[in-house]
PDB file of C-alpha atoms in Angstrom:
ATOM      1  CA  UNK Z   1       2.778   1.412  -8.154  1.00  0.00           C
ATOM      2  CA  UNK Z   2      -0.268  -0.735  -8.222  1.00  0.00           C
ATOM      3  CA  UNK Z   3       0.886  -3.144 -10.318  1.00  0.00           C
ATOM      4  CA  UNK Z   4       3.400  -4.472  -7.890  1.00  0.00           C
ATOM      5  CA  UNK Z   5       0.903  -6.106  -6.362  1.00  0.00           C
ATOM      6  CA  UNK Z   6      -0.451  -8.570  -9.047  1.00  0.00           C
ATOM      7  CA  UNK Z   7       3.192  -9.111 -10.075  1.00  0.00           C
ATOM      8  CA  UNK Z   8       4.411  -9.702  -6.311  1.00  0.00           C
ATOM      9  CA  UNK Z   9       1.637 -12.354  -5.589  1.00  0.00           C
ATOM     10  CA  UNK Z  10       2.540 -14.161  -9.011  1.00  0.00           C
ATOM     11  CA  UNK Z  11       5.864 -14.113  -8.551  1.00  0.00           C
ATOM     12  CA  UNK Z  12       6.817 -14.568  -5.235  1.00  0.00           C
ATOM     13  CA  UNK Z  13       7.361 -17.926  -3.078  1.00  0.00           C
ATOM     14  CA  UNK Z  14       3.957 -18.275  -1.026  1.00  0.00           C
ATOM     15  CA  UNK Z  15       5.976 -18.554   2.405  1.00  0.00           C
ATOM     16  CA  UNK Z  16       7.628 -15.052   1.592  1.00  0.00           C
ATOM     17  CA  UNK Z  17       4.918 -13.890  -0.332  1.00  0.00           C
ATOM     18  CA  UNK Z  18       2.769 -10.979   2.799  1.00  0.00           C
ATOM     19  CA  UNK Z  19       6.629 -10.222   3.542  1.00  0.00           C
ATOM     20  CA  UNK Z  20       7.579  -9.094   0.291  1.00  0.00           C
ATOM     21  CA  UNK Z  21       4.071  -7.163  -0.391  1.00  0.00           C
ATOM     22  CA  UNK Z  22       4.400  -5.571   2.771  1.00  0.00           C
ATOM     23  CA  UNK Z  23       8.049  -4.176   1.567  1.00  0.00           C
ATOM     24  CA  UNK Z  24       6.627  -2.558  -1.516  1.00  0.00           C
ATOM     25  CA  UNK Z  25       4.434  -0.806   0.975  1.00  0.00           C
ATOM     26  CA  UNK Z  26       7.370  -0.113   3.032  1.00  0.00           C
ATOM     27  CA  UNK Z  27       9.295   1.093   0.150  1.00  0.00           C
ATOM     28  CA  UNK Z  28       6.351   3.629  -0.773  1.00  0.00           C
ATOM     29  CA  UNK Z  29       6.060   5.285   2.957  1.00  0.00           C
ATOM     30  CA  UNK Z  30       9.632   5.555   2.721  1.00  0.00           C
ATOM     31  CA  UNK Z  31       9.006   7.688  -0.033  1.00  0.00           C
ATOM     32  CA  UNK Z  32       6.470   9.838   1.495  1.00  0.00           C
ATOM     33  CA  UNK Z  33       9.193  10.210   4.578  1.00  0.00           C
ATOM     34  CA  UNK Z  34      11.925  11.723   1.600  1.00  0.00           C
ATOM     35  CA  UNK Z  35       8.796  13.909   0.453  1.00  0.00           C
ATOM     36  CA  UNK Z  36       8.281  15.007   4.041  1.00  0.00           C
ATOM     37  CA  UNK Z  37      12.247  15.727   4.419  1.00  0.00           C
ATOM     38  CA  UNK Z  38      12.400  17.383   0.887  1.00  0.00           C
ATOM     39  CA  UNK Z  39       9.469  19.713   1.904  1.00  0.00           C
ATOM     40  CA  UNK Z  40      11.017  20.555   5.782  1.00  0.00           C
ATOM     41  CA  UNK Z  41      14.167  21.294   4.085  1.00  0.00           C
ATOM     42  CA  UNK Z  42      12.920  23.945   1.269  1.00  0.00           C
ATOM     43  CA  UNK Z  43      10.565  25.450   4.211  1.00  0.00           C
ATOM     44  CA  UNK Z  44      10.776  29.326   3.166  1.00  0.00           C
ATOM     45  CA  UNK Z  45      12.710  29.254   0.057  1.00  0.00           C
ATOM     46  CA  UNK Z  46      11.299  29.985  -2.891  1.00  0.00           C
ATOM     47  CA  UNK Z  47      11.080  28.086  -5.941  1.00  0.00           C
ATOM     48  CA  UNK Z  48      12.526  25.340  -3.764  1.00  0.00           C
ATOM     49  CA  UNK Z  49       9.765  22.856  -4.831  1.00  0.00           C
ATOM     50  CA  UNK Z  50      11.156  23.423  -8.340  1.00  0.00           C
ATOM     51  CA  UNK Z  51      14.557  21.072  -6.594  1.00  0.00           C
ATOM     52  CA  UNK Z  52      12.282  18.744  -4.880  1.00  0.00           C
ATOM     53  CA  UNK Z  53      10.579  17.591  -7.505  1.00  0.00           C
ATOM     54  CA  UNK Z  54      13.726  17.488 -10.600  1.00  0.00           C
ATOM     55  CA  UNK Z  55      15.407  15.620  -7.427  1.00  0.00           C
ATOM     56  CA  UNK Z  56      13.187  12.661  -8.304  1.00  0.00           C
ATOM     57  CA  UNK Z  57      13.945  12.115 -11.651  1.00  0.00           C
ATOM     58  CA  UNK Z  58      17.380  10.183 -10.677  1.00  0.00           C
ATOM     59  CA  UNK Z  59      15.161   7.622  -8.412  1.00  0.00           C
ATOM     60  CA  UNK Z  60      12.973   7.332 -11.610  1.00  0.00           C
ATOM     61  CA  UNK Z  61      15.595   6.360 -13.889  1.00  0.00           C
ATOM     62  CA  UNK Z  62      16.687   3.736 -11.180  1.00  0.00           C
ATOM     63  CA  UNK Z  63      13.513   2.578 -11.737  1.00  0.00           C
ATOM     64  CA  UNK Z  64      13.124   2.428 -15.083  1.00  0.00           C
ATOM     65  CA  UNK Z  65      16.200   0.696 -15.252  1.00  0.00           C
ATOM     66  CA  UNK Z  66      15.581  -2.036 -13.122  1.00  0.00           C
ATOM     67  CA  UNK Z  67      12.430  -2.718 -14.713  1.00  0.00           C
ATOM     68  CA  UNK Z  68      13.718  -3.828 -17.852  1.00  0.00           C
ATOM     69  CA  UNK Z  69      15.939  -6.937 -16.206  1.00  0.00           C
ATOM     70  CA  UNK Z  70      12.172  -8.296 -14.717  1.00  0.00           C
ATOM     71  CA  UNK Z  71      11.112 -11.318 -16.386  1.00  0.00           C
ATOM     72  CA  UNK Z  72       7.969 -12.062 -17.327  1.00  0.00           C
ATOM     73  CA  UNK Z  73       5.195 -13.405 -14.778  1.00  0.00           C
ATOM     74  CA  UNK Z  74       5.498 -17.232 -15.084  1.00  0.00           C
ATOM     75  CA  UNK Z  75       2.199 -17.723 -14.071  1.00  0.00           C
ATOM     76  CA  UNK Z  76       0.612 -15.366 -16.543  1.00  0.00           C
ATOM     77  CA  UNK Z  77       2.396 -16.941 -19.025  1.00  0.00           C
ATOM     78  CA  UNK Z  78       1.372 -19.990 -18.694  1.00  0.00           C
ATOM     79  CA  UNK Z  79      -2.199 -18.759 -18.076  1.00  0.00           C
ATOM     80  CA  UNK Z  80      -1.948 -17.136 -21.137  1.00  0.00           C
ATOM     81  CA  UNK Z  81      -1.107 -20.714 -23.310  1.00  0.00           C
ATOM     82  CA  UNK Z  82       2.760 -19.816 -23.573  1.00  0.00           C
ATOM     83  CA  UNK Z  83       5.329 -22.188 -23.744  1.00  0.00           C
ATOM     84  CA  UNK Z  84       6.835 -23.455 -20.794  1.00  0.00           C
ATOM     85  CA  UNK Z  85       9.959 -23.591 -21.177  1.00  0.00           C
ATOM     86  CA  UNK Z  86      10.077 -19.777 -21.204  1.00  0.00           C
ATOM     87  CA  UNK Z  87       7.729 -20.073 -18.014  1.00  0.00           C
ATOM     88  CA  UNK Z  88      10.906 -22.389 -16.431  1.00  0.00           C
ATOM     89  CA  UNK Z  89      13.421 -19.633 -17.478  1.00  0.00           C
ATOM     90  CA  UNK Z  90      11.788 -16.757 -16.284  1.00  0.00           C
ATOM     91  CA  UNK Z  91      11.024 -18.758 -12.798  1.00  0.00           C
ATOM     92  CA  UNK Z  92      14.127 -19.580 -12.300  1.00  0.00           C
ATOM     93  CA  UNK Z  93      16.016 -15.868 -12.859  1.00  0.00           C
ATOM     94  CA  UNK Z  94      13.526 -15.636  -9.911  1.00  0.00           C
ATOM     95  CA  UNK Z  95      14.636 -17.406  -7.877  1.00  0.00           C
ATOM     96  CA  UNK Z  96      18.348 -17.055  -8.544  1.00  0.00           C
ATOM     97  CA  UNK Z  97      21.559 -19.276  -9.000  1.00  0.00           C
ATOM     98  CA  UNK Z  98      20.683 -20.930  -5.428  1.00  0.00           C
ATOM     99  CA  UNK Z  99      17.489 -22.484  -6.371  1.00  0.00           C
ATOM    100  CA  UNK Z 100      18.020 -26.258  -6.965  1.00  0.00           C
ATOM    101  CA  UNK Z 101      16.102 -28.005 -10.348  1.00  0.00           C
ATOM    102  CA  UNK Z 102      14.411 -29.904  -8.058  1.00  0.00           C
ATOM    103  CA  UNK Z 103      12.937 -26.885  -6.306  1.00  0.00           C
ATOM    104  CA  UNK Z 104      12.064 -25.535  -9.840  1.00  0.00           C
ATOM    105  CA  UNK Z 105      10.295 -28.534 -10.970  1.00  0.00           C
ATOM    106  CA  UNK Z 106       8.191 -28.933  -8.239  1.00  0.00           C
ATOM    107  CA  UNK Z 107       7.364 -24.876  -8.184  1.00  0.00           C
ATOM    108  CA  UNK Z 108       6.388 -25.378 -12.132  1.00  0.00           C
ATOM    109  CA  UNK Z 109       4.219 -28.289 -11.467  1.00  0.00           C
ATOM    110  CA  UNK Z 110       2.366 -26.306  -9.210  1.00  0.00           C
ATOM    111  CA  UNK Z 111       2.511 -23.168 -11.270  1.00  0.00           C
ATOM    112  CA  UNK Z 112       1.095 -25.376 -14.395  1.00  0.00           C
ATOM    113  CA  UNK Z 113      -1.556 -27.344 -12.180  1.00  0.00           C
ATOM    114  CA  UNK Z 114      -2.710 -23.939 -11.052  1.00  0.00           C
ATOM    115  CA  UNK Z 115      -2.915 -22.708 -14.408  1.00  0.00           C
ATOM    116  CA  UNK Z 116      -4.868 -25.238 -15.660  1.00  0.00           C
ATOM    117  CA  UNK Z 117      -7.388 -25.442 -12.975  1.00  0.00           C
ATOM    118  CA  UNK Z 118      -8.185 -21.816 -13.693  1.00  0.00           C
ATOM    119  CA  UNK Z 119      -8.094 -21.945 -17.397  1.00  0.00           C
ATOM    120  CA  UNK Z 120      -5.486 -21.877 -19.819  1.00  0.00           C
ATOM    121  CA  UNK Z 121      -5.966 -19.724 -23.113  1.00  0.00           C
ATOM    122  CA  UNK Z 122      -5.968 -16.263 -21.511  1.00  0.00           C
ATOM    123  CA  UNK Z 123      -7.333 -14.004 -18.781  1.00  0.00           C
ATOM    124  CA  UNK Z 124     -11.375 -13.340 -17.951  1.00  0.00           C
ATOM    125  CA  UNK Z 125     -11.779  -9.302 -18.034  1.00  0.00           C
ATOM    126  CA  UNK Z 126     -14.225  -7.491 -16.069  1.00  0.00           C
ATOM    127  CA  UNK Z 127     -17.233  -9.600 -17.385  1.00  0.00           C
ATOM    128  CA  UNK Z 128     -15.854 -12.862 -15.969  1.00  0.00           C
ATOM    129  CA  UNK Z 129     -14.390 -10.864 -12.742  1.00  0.00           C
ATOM    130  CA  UNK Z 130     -18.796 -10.096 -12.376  1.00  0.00           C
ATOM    131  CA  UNK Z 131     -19.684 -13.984 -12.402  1.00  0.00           C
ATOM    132  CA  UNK Z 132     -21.066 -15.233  -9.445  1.00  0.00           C
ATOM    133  CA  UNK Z 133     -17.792 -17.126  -7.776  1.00  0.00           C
ATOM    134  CA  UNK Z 134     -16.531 -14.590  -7.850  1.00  0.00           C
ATOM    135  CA  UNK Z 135     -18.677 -11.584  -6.711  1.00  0.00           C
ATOM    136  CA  UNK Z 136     -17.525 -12.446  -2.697  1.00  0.00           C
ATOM    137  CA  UNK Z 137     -13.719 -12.324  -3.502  1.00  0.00           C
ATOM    138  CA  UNK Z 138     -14.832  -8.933  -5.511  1.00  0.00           C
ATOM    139  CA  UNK Z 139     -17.042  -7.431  -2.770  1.00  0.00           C
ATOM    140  CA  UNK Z 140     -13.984  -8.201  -0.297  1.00  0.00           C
ATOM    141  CA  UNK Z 141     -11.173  -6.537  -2.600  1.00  0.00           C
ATOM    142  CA  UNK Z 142     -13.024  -3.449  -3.341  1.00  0.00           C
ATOM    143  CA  UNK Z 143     -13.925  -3.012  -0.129  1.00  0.00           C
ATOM    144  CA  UNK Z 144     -10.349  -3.309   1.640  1.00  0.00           C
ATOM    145  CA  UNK Z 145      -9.405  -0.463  -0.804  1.00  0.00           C
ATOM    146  CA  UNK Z 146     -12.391   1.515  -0.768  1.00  0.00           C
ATOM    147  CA  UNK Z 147     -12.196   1.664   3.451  1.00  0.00           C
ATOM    148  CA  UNK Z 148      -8.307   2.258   2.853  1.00  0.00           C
ATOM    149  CA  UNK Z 149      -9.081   5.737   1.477  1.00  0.00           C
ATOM    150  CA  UNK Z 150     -12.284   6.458   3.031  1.00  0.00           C
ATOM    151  CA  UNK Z 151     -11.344   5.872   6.644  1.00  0.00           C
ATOM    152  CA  UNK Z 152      -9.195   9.460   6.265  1.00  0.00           C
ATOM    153  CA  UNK Z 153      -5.526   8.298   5.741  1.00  0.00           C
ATOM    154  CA  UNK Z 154      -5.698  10.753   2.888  1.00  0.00           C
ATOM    155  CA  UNK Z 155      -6.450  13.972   5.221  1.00  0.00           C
ATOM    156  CA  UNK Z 156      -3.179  12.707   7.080  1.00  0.00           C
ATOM    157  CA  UNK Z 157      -1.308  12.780   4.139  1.00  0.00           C
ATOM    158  CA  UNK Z 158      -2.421  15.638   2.327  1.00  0.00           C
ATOM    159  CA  UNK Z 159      -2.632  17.891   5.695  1.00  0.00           C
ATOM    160  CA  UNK Z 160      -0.372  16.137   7.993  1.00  0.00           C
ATOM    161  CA  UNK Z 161       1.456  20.169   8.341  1.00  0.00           C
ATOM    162  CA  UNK Z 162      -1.508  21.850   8.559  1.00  0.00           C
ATOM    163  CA  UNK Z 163      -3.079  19.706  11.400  1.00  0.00           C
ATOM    164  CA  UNK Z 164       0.109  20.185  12.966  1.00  0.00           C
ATOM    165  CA  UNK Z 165      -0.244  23.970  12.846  1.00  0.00           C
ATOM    166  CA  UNK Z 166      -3.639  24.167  13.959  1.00  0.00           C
ATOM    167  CA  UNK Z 167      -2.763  22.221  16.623  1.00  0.00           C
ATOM    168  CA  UNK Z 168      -0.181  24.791  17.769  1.00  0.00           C
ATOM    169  CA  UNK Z 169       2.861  24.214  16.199  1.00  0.00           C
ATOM    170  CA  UNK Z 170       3.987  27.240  13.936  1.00  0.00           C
ATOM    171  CA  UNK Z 171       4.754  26.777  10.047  1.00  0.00           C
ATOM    172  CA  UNK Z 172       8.820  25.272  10.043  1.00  0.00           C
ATOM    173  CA  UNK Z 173       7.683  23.520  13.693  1.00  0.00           C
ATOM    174  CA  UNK Z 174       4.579  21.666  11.540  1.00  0.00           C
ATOM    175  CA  UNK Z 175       6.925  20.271   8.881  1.00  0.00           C
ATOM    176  CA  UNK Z 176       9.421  19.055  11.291  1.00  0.00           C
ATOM    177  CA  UNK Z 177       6.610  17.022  12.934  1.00  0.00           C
ATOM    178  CA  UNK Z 178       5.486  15.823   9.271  1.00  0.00           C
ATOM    179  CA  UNK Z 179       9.079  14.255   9.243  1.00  0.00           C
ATOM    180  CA  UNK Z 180       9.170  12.468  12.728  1.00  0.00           C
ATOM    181  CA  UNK Z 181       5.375  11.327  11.718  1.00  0.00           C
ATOM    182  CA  UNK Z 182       6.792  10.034   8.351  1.00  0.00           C
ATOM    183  CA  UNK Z 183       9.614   7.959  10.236  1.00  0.00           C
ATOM    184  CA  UNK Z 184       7.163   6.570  12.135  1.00  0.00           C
ATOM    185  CA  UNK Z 185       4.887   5.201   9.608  1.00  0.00           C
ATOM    186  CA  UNK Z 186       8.162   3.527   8.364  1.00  0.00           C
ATOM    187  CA  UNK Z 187       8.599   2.238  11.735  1.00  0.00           C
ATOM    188  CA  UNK Z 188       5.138   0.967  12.140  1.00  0.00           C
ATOM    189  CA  UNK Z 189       5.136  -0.616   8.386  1.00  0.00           C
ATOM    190  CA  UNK Z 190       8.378  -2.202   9.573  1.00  0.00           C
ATOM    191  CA  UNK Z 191       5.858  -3.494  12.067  1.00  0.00           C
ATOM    192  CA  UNK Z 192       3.363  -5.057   9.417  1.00  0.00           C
ATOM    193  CA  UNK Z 193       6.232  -6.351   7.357  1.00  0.00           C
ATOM    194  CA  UNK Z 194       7.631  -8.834  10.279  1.00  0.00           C
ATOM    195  CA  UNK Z 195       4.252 -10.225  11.772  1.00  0.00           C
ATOM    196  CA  UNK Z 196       2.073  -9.986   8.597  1.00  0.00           C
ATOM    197  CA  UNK Z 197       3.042 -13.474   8.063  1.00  0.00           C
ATOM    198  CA  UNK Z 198       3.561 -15.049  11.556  1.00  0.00           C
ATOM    199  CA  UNK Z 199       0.677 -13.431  13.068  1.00  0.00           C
ATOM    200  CA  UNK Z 200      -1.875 -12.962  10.101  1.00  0.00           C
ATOM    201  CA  UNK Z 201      -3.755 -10.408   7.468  1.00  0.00           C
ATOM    202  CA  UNK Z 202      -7.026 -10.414  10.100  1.00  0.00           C
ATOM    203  CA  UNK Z 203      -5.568  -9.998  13.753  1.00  0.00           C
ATOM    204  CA  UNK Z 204      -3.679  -6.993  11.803  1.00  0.00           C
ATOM    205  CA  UNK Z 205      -6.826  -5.497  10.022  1.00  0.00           C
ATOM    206  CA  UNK Z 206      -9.099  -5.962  12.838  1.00  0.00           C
ATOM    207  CA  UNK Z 207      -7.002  -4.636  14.846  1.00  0.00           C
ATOM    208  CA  UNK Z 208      -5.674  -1.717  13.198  1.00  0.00           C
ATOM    209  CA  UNK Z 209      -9.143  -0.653  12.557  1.00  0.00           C
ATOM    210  CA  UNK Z 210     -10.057  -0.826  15.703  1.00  0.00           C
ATOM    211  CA  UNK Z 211      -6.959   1.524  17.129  1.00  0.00           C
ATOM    212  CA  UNK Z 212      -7.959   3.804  13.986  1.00  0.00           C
ATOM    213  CA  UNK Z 213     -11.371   4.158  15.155  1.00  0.00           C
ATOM    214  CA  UNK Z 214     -10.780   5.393  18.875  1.00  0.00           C
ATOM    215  CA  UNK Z 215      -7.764   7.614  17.360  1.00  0.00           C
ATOM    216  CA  UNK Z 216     -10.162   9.491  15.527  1.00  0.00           C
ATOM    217  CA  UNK Z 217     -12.461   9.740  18.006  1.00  0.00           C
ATOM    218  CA  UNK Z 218     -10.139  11.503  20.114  1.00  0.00           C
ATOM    219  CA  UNK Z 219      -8.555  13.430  17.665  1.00  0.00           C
ATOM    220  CA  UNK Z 220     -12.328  14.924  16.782  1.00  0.00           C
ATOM    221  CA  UNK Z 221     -12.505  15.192  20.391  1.00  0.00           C
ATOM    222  CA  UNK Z 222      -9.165  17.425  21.107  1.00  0.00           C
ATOM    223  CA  UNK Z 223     -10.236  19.151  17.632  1.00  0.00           C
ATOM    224  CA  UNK Z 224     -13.914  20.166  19.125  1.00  0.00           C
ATOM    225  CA  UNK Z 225     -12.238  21.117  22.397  1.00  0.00           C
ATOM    226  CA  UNK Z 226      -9.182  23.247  20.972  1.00  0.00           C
ATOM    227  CA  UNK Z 227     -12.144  25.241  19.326  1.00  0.00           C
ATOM    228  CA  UNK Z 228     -14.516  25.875  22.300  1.00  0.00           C
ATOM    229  CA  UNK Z 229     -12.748  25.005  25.118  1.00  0.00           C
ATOM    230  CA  UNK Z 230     -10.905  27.005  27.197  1.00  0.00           C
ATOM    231  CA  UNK Z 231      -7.574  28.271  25.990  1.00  0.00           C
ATOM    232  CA  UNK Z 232      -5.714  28.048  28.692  1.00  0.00           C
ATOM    233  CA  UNK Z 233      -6.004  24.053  28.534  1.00  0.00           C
ATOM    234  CA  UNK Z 234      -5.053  24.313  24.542  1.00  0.00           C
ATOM    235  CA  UNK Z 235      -1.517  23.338  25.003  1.00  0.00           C
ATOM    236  CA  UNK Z 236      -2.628  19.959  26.225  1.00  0.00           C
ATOM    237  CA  UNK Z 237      -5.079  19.704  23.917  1.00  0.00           C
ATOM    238  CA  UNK Z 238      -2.923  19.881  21.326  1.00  0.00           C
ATOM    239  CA  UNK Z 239      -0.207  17.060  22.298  1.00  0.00           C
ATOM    240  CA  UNK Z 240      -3.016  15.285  22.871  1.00  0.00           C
ATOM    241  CA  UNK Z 241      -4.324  15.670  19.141  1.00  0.00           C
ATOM    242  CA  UNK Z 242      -0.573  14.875  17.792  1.00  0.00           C
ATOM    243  CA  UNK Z 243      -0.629  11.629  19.834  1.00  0.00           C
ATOM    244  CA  UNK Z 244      -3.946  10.794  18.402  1.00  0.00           C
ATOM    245  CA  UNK Z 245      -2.599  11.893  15.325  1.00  0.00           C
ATOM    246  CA  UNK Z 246       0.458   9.247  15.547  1.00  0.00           C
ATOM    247  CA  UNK Z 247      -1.833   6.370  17.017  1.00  0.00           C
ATOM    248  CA  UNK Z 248      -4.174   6.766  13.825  1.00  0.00           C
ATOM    249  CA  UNK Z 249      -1.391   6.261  11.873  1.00  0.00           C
ATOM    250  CA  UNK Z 250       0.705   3.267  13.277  1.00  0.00           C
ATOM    251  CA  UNK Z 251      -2.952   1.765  13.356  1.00  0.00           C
ATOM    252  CA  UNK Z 252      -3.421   2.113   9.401  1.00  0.00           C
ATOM    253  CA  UNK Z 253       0.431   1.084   8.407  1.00  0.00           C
ATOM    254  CA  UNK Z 254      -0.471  -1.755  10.258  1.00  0.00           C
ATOM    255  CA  UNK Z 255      -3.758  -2.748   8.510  1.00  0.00           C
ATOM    256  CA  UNK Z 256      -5.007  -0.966   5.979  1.00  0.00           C
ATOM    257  CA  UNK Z 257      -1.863   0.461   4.068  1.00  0.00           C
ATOM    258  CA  UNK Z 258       0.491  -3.270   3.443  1.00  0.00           C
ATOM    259  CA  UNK Z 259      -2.697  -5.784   3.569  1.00  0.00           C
ATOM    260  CA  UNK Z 260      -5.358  -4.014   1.503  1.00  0.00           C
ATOM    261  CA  UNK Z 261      -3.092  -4.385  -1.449  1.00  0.00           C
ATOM    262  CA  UNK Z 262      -2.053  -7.762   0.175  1.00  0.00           C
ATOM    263  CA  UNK Z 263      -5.527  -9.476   0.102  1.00  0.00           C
ATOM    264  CA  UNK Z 264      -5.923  -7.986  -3.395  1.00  0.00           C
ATOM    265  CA  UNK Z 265      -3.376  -9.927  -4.645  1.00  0.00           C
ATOM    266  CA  UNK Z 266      -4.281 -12.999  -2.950  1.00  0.00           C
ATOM    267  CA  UNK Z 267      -7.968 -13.581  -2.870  1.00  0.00           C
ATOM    268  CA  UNK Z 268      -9.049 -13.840  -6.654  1.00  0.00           C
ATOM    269  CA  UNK Z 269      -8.333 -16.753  -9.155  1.00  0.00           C
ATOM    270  CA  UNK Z 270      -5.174 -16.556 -11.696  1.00  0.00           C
ATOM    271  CA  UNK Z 271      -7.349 -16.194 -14.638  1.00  0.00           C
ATOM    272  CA  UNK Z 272      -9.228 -12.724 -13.033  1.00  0.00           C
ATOM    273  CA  UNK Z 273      -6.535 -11.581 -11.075  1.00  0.00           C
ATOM    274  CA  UNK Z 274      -5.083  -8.547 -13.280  1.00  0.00           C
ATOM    275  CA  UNK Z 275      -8.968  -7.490 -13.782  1.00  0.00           C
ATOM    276  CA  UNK Z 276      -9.153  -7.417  -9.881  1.00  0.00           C
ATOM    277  CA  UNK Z 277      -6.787  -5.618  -9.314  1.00  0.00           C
ATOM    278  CA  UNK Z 278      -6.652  -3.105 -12.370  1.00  0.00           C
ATOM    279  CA  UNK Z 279     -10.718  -2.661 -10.993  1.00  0.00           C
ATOM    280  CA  UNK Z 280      -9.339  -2.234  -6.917  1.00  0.00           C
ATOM    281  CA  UNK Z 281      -7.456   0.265  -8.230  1.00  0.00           C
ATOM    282  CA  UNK Z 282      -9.698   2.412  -9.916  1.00  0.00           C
ATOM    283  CA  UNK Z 283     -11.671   2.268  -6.795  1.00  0.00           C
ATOM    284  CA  UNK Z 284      -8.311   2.987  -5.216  1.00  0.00           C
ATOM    285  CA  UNK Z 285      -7.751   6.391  -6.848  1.00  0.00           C
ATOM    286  CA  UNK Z 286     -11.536   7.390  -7.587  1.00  0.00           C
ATOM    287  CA  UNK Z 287     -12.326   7.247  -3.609  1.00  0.00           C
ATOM    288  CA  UNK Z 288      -9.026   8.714  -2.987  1.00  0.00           C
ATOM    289  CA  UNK Z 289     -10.426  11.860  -6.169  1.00  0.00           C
ATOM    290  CA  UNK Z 290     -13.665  11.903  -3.839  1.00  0.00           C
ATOM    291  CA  UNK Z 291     -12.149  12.345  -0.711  1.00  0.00           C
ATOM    292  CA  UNK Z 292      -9.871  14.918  -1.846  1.00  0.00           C
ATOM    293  CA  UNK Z 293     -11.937  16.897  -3.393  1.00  0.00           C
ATOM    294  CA  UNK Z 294     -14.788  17.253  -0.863  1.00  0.00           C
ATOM    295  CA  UNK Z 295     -12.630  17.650   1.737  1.00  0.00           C
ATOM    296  CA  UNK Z 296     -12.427  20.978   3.772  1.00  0.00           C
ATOM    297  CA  UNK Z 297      -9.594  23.515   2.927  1.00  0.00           C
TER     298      UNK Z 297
END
């Protein structure tokens, strides 16, 4: 999953290049909506996760599948001192039958002139990811994805039907809500996906974080009040904590969840790229261990 990134942002025209990121976020929260579905449907039954999770092995194989008719990265390649003619090949099963050889000469000049101003004859690893141009680009990437876990998207995820509960809904009621909040996390990342470009990776981060961070302050709010206040008022209380609940996360699918991954791909050189990113990753999955497992049951 997190190697769609690097091979996105190598492969991908630049105009097109936030739209089709964004979509492999899309595609992933469309996933999560099917896991939300799967689990509303086998509410009660037993052994039903036993389905839900065989039921993924035919997606898998569709995967699989079309993984082996993906050509190699042209820009790696080339960054790696192969020949170029393969590079020209592979570049232009890219871009398909419509691409003219003008367009692919003038895309391969670019791909070798960035190829040689990082460095041909292979990739830097970590130790060359640590040199000093590029610490800021570093700092920046790990960051993004460090904030992307930290900021609590995982407590949505993980306990998106057991806020839902405690907020009054009973058990089947709670996973029905997990599957309107999953559509709308597609709808928002639909969002991201048309405006990342036209409007821009900041205005949409700023932004987003700034509608995440008054979400959860009311959500803590309706939270303290559902447990002190007076119970008559809970009802309201509750909707209220659902809505804050939905704000907090059309905010993140709107910043955090397509442009983390987005600026990861985009801010580091060719020749320290797949170290970036195989390092924002790691802080990716360790923050996301962390949060997970110091997080209240």
């Amino acid at each position: 999953m997190h190697g769609a990134p690097l091979y996105i942002a190598e492969t991908a025209p630049t105009k097109v290049r936030g739209l089709q990121l964004s979509l492999k976020e899309c595609f992933i929260v469309g996933g999560i909506l099917l896991g939300y579905a799967g689990g509303y449907l086998i509410e009660g039954e037993e052994g039903g996760w036993r389905v839900l999770l065989s039921s993924s092995v035919a997606l898998s194989d569709v995967l699989s599948l079309g993984l082996l008719k993906l050509p190699d990265s042209p820009r790696r390649s080339l960054q790696r001192g192969g020949d170029a003619n393969d590079a020209r090949v592979a570049l232009k099963i890219l871009r398909g039958d419509k691409a003219t050889p003008g367009t692919i000469d003038a895309e391969m000049r670019a791909v070798t002139a960035a190829s040689e101003k990082s460095g041909v004859g292979g990739v830097g690893g970590v130790g060359e990811l640590l040199r000093k141009k590029n610490v800021r680009p570093l700092f920046v990437g790990l960051s993004v994805v460090l904030f992307q876990q930290t900021t609590g998207q995982p407590s949505v995820l993980y306990y998106a039907e057991q806020v839902f509960i405690a907020a009054g809904f009973d058990a089947s009621e709670g996973a029905g809500v997990s599957v309107i909040l999953g559509v709308f996390k597609l709808v928002m990342t639909g969002f991201a996906v048309k405006y990342v470009d036209s409007v821009g990776r900041r205005p949409l981060l700023l932004s987003g974080v700034a509608a995440m961070t008054l979400a959860t302050v009311a959500l803590g709010a309706c939270s303290d009040a559902l447990a002190t206040g007076d119970p008559a008022d809970s009802l309201n209380t509750a909707r209220l904590s659902v809505l804050a609940i939905f704000a907090y996360v059309g905010a993140y699918q709107v910043s955090f969840g397509p442009i983390a991954w987005l600026l990861t791909g985009e801010i580091f050189p060719q020749r320290v790229r797949s170290a970036a990113v195989g390092t924002a990753t790691l802080t990716n999955f360790a923050s996301n261990y962390i949060v997970a497992l110091y997080l209240p049951r």
